[in-house]
PDB file of C-alpha atoms in Angstrom:
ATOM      1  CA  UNK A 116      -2.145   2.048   7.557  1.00  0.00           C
ATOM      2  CA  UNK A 117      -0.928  -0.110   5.053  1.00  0.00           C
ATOM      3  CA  UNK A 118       1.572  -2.820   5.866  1.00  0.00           C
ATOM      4  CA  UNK A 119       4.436  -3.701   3.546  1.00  0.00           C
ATOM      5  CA  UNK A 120       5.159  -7.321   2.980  1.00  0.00           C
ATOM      6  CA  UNK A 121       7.578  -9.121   4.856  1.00  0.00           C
ATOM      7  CA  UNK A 122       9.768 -10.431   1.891  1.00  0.00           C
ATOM      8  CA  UNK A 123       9.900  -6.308   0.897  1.00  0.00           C
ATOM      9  CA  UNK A 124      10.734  -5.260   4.177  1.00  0.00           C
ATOM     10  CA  UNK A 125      13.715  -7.736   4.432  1.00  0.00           C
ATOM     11  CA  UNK A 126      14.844  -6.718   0.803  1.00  0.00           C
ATOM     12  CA  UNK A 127      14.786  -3.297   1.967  1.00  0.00           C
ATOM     13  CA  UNK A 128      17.026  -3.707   5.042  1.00  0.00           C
ATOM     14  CA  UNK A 129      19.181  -5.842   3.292  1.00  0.00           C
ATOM     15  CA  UNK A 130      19.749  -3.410   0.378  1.00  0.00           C
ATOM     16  CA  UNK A 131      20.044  -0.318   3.337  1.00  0.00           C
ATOM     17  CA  UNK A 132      23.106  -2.679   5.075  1.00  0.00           C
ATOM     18  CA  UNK A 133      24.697  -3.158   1.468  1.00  0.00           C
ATOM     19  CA  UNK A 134      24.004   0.515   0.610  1.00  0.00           C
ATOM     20  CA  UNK A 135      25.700   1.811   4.336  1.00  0.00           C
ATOM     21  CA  UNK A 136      28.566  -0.655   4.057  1.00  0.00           C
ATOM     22  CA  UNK A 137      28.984   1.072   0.335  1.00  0.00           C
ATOM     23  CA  UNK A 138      28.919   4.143   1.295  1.00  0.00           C
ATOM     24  CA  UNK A 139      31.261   3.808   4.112  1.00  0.00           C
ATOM     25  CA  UNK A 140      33.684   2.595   1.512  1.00  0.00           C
ATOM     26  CA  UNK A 141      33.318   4.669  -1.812  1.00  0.00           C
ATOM     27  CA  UNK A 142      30.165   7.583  -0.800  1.00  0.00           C
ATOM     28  CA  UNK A 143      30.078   7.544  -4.617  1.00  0.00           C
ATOM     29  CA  UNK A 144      26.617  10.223  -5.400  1.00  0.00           C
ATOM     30  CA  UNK A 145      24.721   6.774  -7.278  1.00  0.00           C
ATOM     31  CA  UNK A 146      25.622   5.087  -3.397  1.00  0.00           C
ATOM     32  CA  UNK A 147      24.140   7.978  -1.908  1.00  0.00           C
ATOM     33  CA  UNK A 148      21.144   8.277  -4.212  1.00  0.00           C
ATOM     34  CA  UNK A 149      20.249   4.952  -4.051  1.00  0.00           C
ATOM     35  CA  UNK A 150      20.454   5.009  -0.120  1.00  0.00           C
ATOM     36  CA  UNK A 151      18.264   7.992   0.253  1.00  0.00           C
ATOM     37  CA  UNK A 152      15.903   6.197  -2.083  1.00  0.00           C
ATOM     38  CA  UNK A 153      16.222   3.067   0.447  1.00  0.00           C
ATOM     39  CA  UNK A 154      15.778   5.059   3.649  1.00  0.00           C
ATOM     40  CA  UNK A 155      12.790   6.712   2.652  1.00  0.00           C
ATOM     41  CA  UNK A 156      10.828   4.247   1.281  1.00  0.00           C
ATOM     42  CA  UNK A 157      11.905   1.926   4.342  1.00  0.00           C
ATOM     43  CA  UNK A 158      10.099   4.911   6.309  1.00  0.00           C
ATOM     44  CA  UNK A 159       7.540   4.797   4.201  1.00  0.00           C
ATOM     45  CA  UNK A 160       6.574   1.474   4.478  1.00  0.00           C
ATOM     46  CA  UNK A 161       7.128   1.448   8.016  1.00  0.00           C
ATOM     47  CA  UNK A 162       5.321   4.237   8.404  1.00  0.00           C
ATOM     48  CA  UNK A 163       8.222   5.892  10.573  1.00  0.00           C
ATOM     49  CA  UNK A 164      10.363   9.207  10.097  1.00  0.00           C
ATOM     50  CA  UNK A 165      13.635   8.385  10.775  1.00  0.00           C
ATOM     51  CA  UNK A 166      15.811   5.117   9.238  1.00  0.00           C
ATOM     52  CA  UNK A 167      16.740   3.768  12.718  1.00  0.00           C
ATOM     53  CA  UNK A 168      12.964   3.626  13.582  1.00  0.00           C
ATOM     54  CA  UNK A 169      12.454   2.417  10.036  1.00  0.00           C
ATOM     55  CA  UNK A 170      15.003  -0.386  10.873  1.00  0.00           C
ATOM     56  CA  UNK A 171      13.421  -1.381  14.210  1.00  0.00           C
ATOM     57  CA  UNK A 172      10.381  -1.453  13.581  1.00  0.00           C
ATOM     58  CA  UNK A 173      10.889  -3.366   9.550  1.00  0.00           C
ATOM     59  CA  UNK A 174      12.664  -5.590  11.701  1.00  0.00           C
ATOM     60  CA  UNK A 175      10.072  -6.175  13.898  1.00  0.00           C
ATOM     61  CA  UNK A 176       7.770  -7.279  11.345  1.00  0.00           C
ATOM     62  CA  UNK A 177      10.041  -9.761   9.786  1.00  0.00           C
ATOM     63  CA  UNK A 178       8.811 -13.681  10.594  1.00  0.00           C
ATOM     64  CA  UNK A 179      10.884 -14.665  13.914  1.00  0.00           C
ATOM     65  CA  UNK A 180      10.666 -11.254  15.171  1.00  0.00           C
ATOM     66  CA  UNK A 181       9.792 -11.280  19.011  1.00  0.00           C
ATOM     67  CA  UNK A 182       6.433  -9.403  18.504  1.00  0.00           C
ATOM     68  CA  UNK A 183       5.773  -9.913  22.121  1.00  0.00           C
ATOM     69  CA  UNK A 184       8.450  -6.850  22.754  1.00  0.00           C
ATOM     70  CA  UNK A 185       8.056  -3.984  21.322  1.00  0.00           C
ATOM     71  CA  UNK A 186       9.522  -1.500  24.024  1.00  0.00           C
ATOM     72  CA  UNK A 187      12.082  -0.251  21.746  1.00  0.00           C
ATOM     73  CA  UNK A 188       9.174   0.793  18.755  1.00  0.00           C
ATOM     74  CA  UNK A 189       7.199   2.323  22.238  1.00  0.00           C
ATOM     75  CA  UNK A 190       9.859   4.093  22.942  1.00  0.00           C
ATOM     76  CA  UNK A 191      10.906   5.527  19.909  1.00  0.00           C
ATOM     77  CA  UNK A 192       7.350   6.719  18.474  1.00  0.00           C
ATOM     78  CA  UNK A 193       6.910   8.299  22.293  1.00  0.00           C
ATOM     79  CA  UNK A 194      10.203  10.501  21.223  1.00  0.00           C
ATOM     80  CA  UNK A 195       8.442  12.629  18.499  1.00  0.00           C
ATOM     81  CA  UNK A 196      10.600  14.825  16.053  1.00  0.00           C
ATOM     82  CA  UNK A 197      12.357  12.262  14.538  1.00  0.00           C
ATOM     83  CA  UNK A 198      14.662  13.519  11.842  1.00  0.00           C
ATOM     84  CA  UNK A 199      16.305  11.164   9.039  1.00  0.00           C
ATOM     85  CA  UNK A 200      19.751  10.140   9.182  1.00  0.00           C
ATOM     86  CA  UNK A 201      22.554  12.632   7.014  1.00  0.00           C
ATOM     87  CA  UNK A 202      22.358   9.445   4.308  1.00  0.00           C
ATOM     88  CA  UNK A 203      18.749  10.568   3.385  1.00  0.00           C
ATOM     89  CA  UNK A 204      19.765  14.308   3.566  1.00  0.00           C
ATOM     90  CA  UNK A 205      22.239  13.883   1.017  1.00  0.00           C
ATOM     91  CA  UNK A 206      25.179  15.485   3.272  1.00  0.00           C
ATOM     92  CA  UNK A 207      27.421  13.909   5.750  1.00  0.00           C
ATOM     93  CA  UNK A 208      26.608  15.158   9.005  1.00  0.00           C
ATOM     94  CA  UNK A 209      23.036  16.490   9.208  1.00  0.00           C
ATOM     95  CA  UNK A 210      19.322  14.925   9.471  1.00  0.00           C
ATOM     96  CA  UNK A 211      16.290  16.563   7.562  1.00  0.00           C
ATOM     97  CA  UNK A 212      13.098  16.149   8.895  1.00  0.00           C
ATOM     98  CA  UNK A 213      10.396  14.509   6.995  1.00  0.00           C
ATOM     99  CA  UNK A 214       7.270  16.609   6.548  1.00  0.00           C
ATOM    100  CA  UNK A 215       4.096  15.824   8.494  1.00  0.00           C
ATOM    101  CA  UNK A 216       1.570  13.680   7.146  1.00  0.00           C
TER     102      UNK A 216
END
C-alpha cells in the first residue's frame, strides 16, 4: 500500500478538526461537502474505512507519534465492518459503509 506523506496527513486532520468544529456550528451543505471530501480521502490515504480509524492511525504516522504502540490501530482493524461516521454519509445520525476493496 501506498503511504501518504506526513505533511498531507497532518493537513488532512487539521482541515477534518476545522471542518467538525464548522459543522458543529453552522452544518452549512459546502461544510458538509467539504468534510465528506476530508473523511474519505483521510481513509483513503490511511487505508482505513471509518474516520476515527482514519484519525488514529494518520495520527500515528505523524513525526513524534509513539510508533512503538499501536494497540489502538490492532484493535481497531481486528473489529472489521467499520462504517464511516454520519459526516461522510451526508446525514446526521447514520454511518455508510465503504465498499470493499
Amino acid at each position: 500500500m501506498l503511504l501518504a506523506h506526513p505533511a498531507v496527513l497532518r493537513d488532512l486532520v487539521e482541515q477534518y478538526e476545522t471542518l467538525r468544529v464548522l459543522n458543529a456550528a453552522d452544518g452549512s451543505p459546502e461544510v458538509r461537502q467539504r468534510m465528506d471530501d476530508v473523511v474519505y480521502t483521510l481513509c483513503v490515504s490511511t487505508g482505513t474505512r471509518d474516520v476515527d480509524t482514519a484519525l488514529i492511525a494518520a495520527r500515528h504516522r505523524l513525526p513524534g507519534a509513539r510508533v512503538e504502540d499501536d494497540s489502538v490501530l490492532s484493535e481497531m482493524a481486528g473489529q472489521g465492518g467499520s462504517v464511516l461516521p454520519a459526516e461522510a454519509a451526508g446525514t446526521m445520525g447514520a454511518g455508510a459503509a465503504l465498499p470493499a476493496a
